[in-house]
Amino acid sequence: MKIDGTAYRTIWLAPDGRQVQVIDQTKLPFVFETLTLDTLEDAAQAIETMVVRGAPLIGATAAYGMGLAMAADPSDAALEAAYTRLMATRPTAVNLRWALDDLRALLTPLAPEARRAAAYARAGEICDDDVEICASIGRHGLALIREIAAKKAPGEPVNVLTHCNAGWLATVDWGTATAPVYMAHDEGIHVHVWVDETRPRNQGAALTAYELGHHGVPHTVIPDNTGGHLMQHGQVDLVITGTDRTTATGDVCNKIGTYLKALAAKDNGVPFYVALPSPTIDFTLSDGVAEIPIEQRASREVSHMTGVSESGEVVTVDIVAAGSAVANYAFDVTPARLVTGLITEAGICPASREGIAALFPDRI
Ligand code: MRU
């Protein structure tokens, strides 16, 4: 996607063919800056501190992290240490495990001197595949938006609500939840997005709004508690979110607050879709609430907020009463019964074991 006329992916190889470059998402929307990852530890910290985030991009960064590790030391011990270090960065998004398992299985049987090239080649493939997968998700989701648009009066927008950032910044390009929106907008459908601000880190207000704005898609940022009210008043045609891990039975784990949107959508008869690439499906799990590990992050993410002061300075301020305890659960699980459908690269299916099995028969 483009930023001020220049096409970017979220992760790419530096000209030396070894270092890796990423967009520093902790600085957005105030400053657009890229960052160079030089070592395995740089890659691990970029994931931990959310310089890069979003399930598919976490997987892609981990893959390149294995490349950086193999460039420094291709021994068996270094391979295992890199796998362990990267796996410990964030627990919920299963794309991390998927990418690391893939790289480890590829590299382990190779002679050490062949590992560096193989790791970079595979990381590059994972990135290219992600772009293709997201484009395909976009084409399938576009059909849903076209259907709704066809029933609208001339000039009336299709209102999509989304939570967190499942946009191109969360993937390598296109995004998952936003890919259908970009495609609809590009073909001239009047689409408008309600963007949940997504406390505590504000991925909606900071990242989704930034993306949509730079692509010219009409959108409105709303406090996280607004969606239910909008749905009651017929102002949401469709919810599309992303996911960090979806079980083989269709339970969807995503950014904290997604579950409440799904409940409100169910109560108001609003279709609730989840867009996901197949590497986000954890085929080993069948009960999302019981089995998906939910990351708990630093209380400072809740107690503090960062923004631009009136004098243009980026400042961080404390917003919680001194001495109060703070909890920061980063994700929640929406049971499959609340999900209208899953939009994948292979098509749209019901959120159920049968639905997923029909699209991915050799994986289940
Ligand atoms: O904590 P984050 O910002 O990594 O959480 C991201 C999300 O919850 C996204 O919705 C999810 O990863 C899907 S991204 C295509």
Short mmCIF file of N, CA, C and O in Angstrom, two decimals, residues 289-353:
data_model
loop_
_atom_site.label_atom_id
_atom_site.label_comp_id
_atom_site.label_asym_id
_atom_site.label_seq_id
_atom_site.Cartn_x
_atom_site.Cartn_y
_atom_site.Cartn_z
N VAL A 289 -11.69 -20.60 24.37
CA VAL A 289 -11.70 -19.96 25.69
C VAL A 289 -10.78 -20.70 26.65
O VAL A 289 -10.01 -20.10 27.41
N ALA A 290 -10.82 -22.02 26.59
CA ALA A 290 -10.03 -22.81 27.54
C ALA A 290 -8.56 -22.93 27.11
O ALA A 290 -7.68 -23.03 27.95
N GLU A 291 -8.30 -22.93 25.82
CA GLU A 291 -6.98 -23.36 25.36
C GLU A 291 -6.06 -22.28 24.81
O GLU A 291 -4.85 -22.50 24.73
N ILE A 292 -6.60 -21.15 24.40
CA ILE A 292 -5.71 -20.15 23.78
C ILE A 292 -5.04 -19.31 24.87
O ILE A 292 -5.72 -18.73 25.71
N PRO A 293 -3.70 -19.24 24.86
CA PRO A 293 -3.03 -18.42 25.87
C PRO A 293 -3.27 -16.93 25.58
O PRO A 293 -3.07 -16.47 24.46
N ILE A 294 -3.72 -16.23 26.61
CA ILE A 294 -4.01 -14.80 26.45
C ILE A 294 -2.86 -13.99 27.03
O ILE A 294 -2.57 -14.07 28.23
N GLU A 295 -2.24 -13.21 26.17
CA GLU A 295 -1.10 -12.38 26.60
C GLU A 295 -1.57 -11.30 27.57
O GLU A 295 -2.56 -10.63 27.33
N GLN A 296 -0.81 -11.15 28.66
CA GLN A 296 -1.05 -10.01 29.55
C GLN A 296 0.16 -9.09 29.44
O GLN A 296 1.29 -9.54 29.59
N ARG A 297 -0.11 -7.84 29.16
CA ARG A 297 0.99 -6.92 28.90
C ARG A 297 1.15 -5.92 30.06
O ARG A 297 0.37 -5.93 31.01
N ALA A 298 2.14 -5.07 29.92
CA ALA A 298 2.49 -4.14 31.01
C ALA A 298 1.33 -3.22 31.36
O ALA A 298 0.61 -2.75 30.47
N SER A 299 1.19 -2.94 32.67
CA SER A 299 0.10 -2.05 33.11
C SER A 299 0.29 -0.63 32.56
O SER A 299 -0.67 0.10 32.38
N ARG A 300 1.50 -0.28 32.25
CA ARG A 300 1.78 1.06 31.73
C ARG A 300 1.02 1.33 30.41
O ARG A 300 0.69 2.46 30.09
N GLU A 301 0.74 0.29 29.66
CA GLU A 301 -0.01 0.50 28.40
C GLU A 301 -1.42 1.00 28.69
O GLU A 301 -2.04 1.66 27.87
N VAL A 302 -1.95 0.65 29.89
CA VAL A 302 -3.29 1.10 30.26
C VAL A 302 -3.22 2.44 31.00
O VAL A 302 -4.02 3.34 30.77
N SER A 303 -2.23 2.56 31.87
CA SER A 303 -2.17 3.74 32.74
C SER A 303 -1.62 4.99 32.04
O SER A 303 -1.78 6.09 32.53
N HIS A 304 -1.00 4.79 30.88
CA HIS A 304 -0.40 5.93 30.18
C HIS A 304 -0.91 6.01 28.74
O HIS A 304 -1.22 4.98 28.13
N MET A 305 -0.94 7.21 28.21
CA MET A 305 -1.28 7.39 26.79
C MET A 305 -0.28 8.35 26.15
O MET A 305 0.20 9.27 26.80
N THR A 306 -0.03 8.09 24.87
CA THR A 306 0.90 8.94 24.13
C THR A 306 0.13 9.68 23.04
O THR A 306 -0.75 9.13 22.40
N GLY A 307 0.47 10.94 22.87
CA GLY A 307 -0.17 11.74 21.82
C GLY A 307 0.66 12.95 21.50
O GLY A 307 1.79 13.09 21.98
N VAL A 308 0.11 13.83 20.67
CA VAL A 308 0.84 15.04 20.29
C VAL A 308 0.25 16.21 21.07
O VAL A 308 -0.97 16.40 21.07
N SER A 309 1.11 16.97 21.71
CA SER A 309 0.63 18.14 22.47
C SER A 309 0.27 19.26 21.49
O SER A 309 0.58 19.17 20.30
N GLU A 310 -0.35 20.31 22.02
CA GLU A 310 -0.73 21.41 21.14
C GLU A 310 0.49 22.08 20.52
O GLU A 310 0.40 22.67 19.45
N SER A 311 1.64 21.94 21.17
CA SER A 311 2.85 22.55 20.59
C SER A 311 3.54 21.60 19.62
O SER A 311 4.63 21.86 19.13
N GLY A 312 2.90 20.43 19.35
CA GLY A 312 3.44 19.53 18.33
C GLY A 312 4.44 18.51 18.86
O GLY A 312 5.05 17.77 18.09
N GLU A 313 4.59 18.47 20.17
CA GLU A 313 5.54 17.54 20.77
C GLU A 313 4.84 16.21 21.08
O GLU A 313 3.69 16.21 21.54
N VAL A 314 5.52 15.06 20.84
CA VAL A 314 4.94 13.76 21.22
C VAL A 314 5.17 13.57 22.71
O VAL A 314 6.30 13.59 23.19
N VAL A 315 4.06 13.43 23.46
CA VAL A 315 4.18 13.33 24.92
C VAL A 315 3.41 12.12 25.44
O VAL A 315 2.43 11.68 24.84
N THR A 316 3.86 11.59 26.56
CA THR A 316 3.17 10.47 27.20
C THR A 316 2.69 10.95 28.56
O THR A 316 3.46 11.56 29.31
N VAL A 317 1.41 10.68 28.86
CA VAL A 317 0.87 11.16 30.14
C VAL A 317 0.21 10.01 30.88
O VAL A 317 -0.26 9.04 30.30
N ASP A 318 0.16 10.15 32.20
CA ASP A 318 -0.48 9.18 33.08
C ASP A 318 -1.96 9.55 33.16
O ASP A 318 -2.30 10.71 33.35
N ILE A 319 -2.86 8.55 33.03
CA ILE A 319 -4.29 8.88 33.04
C ILE A 319 -5.07 8.14 34.13
O ILE A 319 -6.29 8.22 34.19
N VAL A 320 -4.38 7.39 34.98
CA VAL A 320 -5.08 6.58 35.99
C VAL A 320 -4.80 7.14 37.39
O VAL A 320 -3.69 7.61 37.66
N ALA A 321 -5.81 7.06 38.26
CA ALA A 321 -5.63 7.54 39.63
C ALA A 321 -4.44 6.84 40.28
O ALA A 321 -4.30 5.61 40.15
N ALA A 322 -3.62 7.61 40.94
CA ALA A 322 -2.40 7.06 41.56
C ALA A 322 -2.77 5.93 42.51
O ALA A 322 -3.72 6.03 43.29
N GLY A 323 -2.04 4.83 42.43
CA GLY A 323 -2.23 3.74 43.38
C GLY A 323 -3.23 2.68 42.92
O GLY A 323 -3.33 1.62 43.53
N SER A 324 -4.02 2.95 41.87
CA SER A 324 -5.01 1.96 41.43
C SER A 324 -4.34 0.82 40.69
O SER A 324 -3.40 1.03 39.91
N ALA A 325 -4.85 -0.40 40.93
CA ALA A 325 -4.33 -1.56 40.18
C ALA A 325 -4.86 -1.49 38.76
O ALA A 325 -5.94 -0.95 38.50
N VAL A 326 -4.10 -2.06 37.84
CA VAL A 326 -4.45 -2.01 36.42
C VAL A 326 -4.28 -3.40 35.83
O VAL A 326 -3.33 -4.10 36.16
N ALA A 327 -5.23 -3.83 34.99
CA ALA A 327 -5.08 -5.13 34.31
C ALA A 327 -5.02 -4.90 32.81
O ALA A 327 -5.72 -4.03 32.28
N ASN A 328 -4.21 -5.69 32.13
CA ASN A 328 -4.04 -5.48 30.69
C ASN A 328 -4.03 -6.81 29.94
O ASN A 328 -2.98 -7.32 29.55
N TYR A 329 -5.22 -7.37 29.76
CA TYR A 329 -5.38 -8.58 28.94
C TYR A 329 -5.42 -8.12 27.49
O TYR A 329 -6.27 -7.33 27.10
N ALA A 330 -4.52 -8.64 26.68
CA ALA A 330 -4.39 -8.11 25.31
C ALA A 330 -5.41 -8.68 24.34
O ALA A 330 -5.69 -8.07 23.30
N PHE A 331 -5.96 -9.86 24.64
CA PHE A 331 -6.86 -10.52 23.68
C PHE A 331 -8.06 -11.12 24.39
O PHE A 331 -8.02 -11.34 25.60
N ASP A 332 -9.11 -11.42 23.62
CA ASP A 332 -10.21 -12.22 24.15
C ASP A 332 -10.67 -13.20 23.07
O ASP A 332 -10.20 -13.14 21.93
N VAL A 333 -11.56 -14.10 23.47
CA VAL A 333 -11.99 -15.14 22.53
C VAL A 333 -13.49 -14.97 22.26
O VAL A 333 -14.30 -14.88 23.18
N THR A 334 -13.81 -14.92 20.99
CA THR A 334 -15.21 -14.88 20.56
C THR A 334 -15.61 -16.30 20.15
O THR A 334 -15.04 -16.86 19.21
N PRO A 335 -16.57 -16.89 20.86
CA PRO A 335 -16.98 -18.26 20.50
C PRO A 335 -17.55 -18.32 19.08
O PRO A 335 -18.20 -17.37 18.62
N ALA A 336 -17.33 -19.46 18.44
CA ALA A 336 -17.74 -19.63 17.04
C ALA A 336 -19.23 -19.31 16.82
O ALA A 336 -19.61 -18.82 15.76
N ARG A 337 -20.06 -19.56 17.84
CA ARG A 337 -21.51 -19.37 17.65
C ARG A 337 -21.86 -17.90 17.36
O ARG A 337 -22.94 -17.60 16.86
N LEU A 338 -20.94 -16.98 17.70
CA LEU A 338 -21.22 -15.56 17.46
C LEU A 338 -20.64 -15.07 16.13
O LEU A 338 -20.79 -13.90 15.78
N VAL A 339 -19.96 -15.95 15.42
CA VAL A 339 -19.26 -15.54 14.19
C VAL A 339 -20.09 -15.97 12.97
O VAL A 339 -20.39 -17.15 12.80
N THR A 340 -20.44 -15.03 12.13
CA THR A 340 -21.26 -15.33 10.94
C THR A 340 -20.46 -16.15 9.94
O THR A 340 -20.99 -17.07 9.31
N GLY A 341 -19.19 -15.80 9.77
CA GLY A 341 -18.38 -16.55 8.81
C GLY A 341 -16.92 -16.15 8.88
O GLY A 341 -16.57 -15.10 9.42
N LEU A 342 -16.08 -17.02 8.36
CA LEU A 342 -14.63 -16.77 8.29
C LEU A 342 -14.28 -16.48 6.84
O LEU A 342 -14.63 -17.26 5.93
N ILE A 343 -13.59 -15.37 6.62
CA ILE A 343 -13.16 -15.02 5.26
C ILE A 343 -11.69 -15.43 5.14
O ILE A 343 -10.82 -14.83 5.77
N THR A 344 -11.42 -16.46 4.36
CA THR A 344 -10.05 -16.96 4.24
C THR A 344 -9.60 -16.81 2.78
O THR A 344 -10.40 -16.46 1.91
N GLU A 345 -8.34 -17.18 2.55
CA GLU A 345 -7.84 -17.12 1.16
C GLU A 345 -8.51 -18.17 0.28
O GLU A 345 -8.51 -18.06 -0.94
N ALA A 346 -9.10 -19.20 0.92
CA ALA A 346 -9.72 -20.27 0.13
C ALA A 346 -11.22 -20.06 -0.04
O ALA A 346 -11.89 -20.88 -0.65
N GLY A 347 -11.75 -19.00 0.53
CA GLY A 347 -13.18 -18.72 0.42
C GLY A 347 -13.77 -18.41 1.79
O GLY A 347 -13.05 -18.31 2.78
N ILE A 348 -15.08 -18.24 1.82
CA ILE A 348 -15.77 -17.92 3.08
C ILE A 348 -16.44 -19.19 3.59
O ILE A 348 -17.06 -19.91 2.81
N CYS A 349 -16.30 -19.45 4.90
CA CYS A 349 -16.90 -20.66 5.44
C CYS A 349 -17.57 -20.36 6.78
O CYS A 349 -17.24 -19.36 7.43
N PRO A 350 -18.48 -21.24 7.21
CA PRO A 350 -19.02 -21.09 8.56
C PRO A 350 -17.90 -21.27 9.59
O PRO A 350 -16.94 -22.01 9.32
N ALA A 351 -18.05 -20.62 10.75
CA ALA A 351 -17.06 -20.78 11.82
C ALA A 351 -17.37 -22.08 12.55
O ALA A 351 -18.01 -22.07 13.61
N SER A 352 -16.93 -23.17 11.98
CA SER A 352 -17.19 -24.49 12.57
C SER A 352 -16.13 -25.45 12.06
O SER A 352 -15.44 -25.18 11.06
N ARG A 353 -16.00 -26.59 12.75
CA ARG A 353 -15.02 -27.59 12.30
C ARG A 353 -15.33 -28.03 10.86
O ARG A 353 -14.44 -28.13 10.03
#
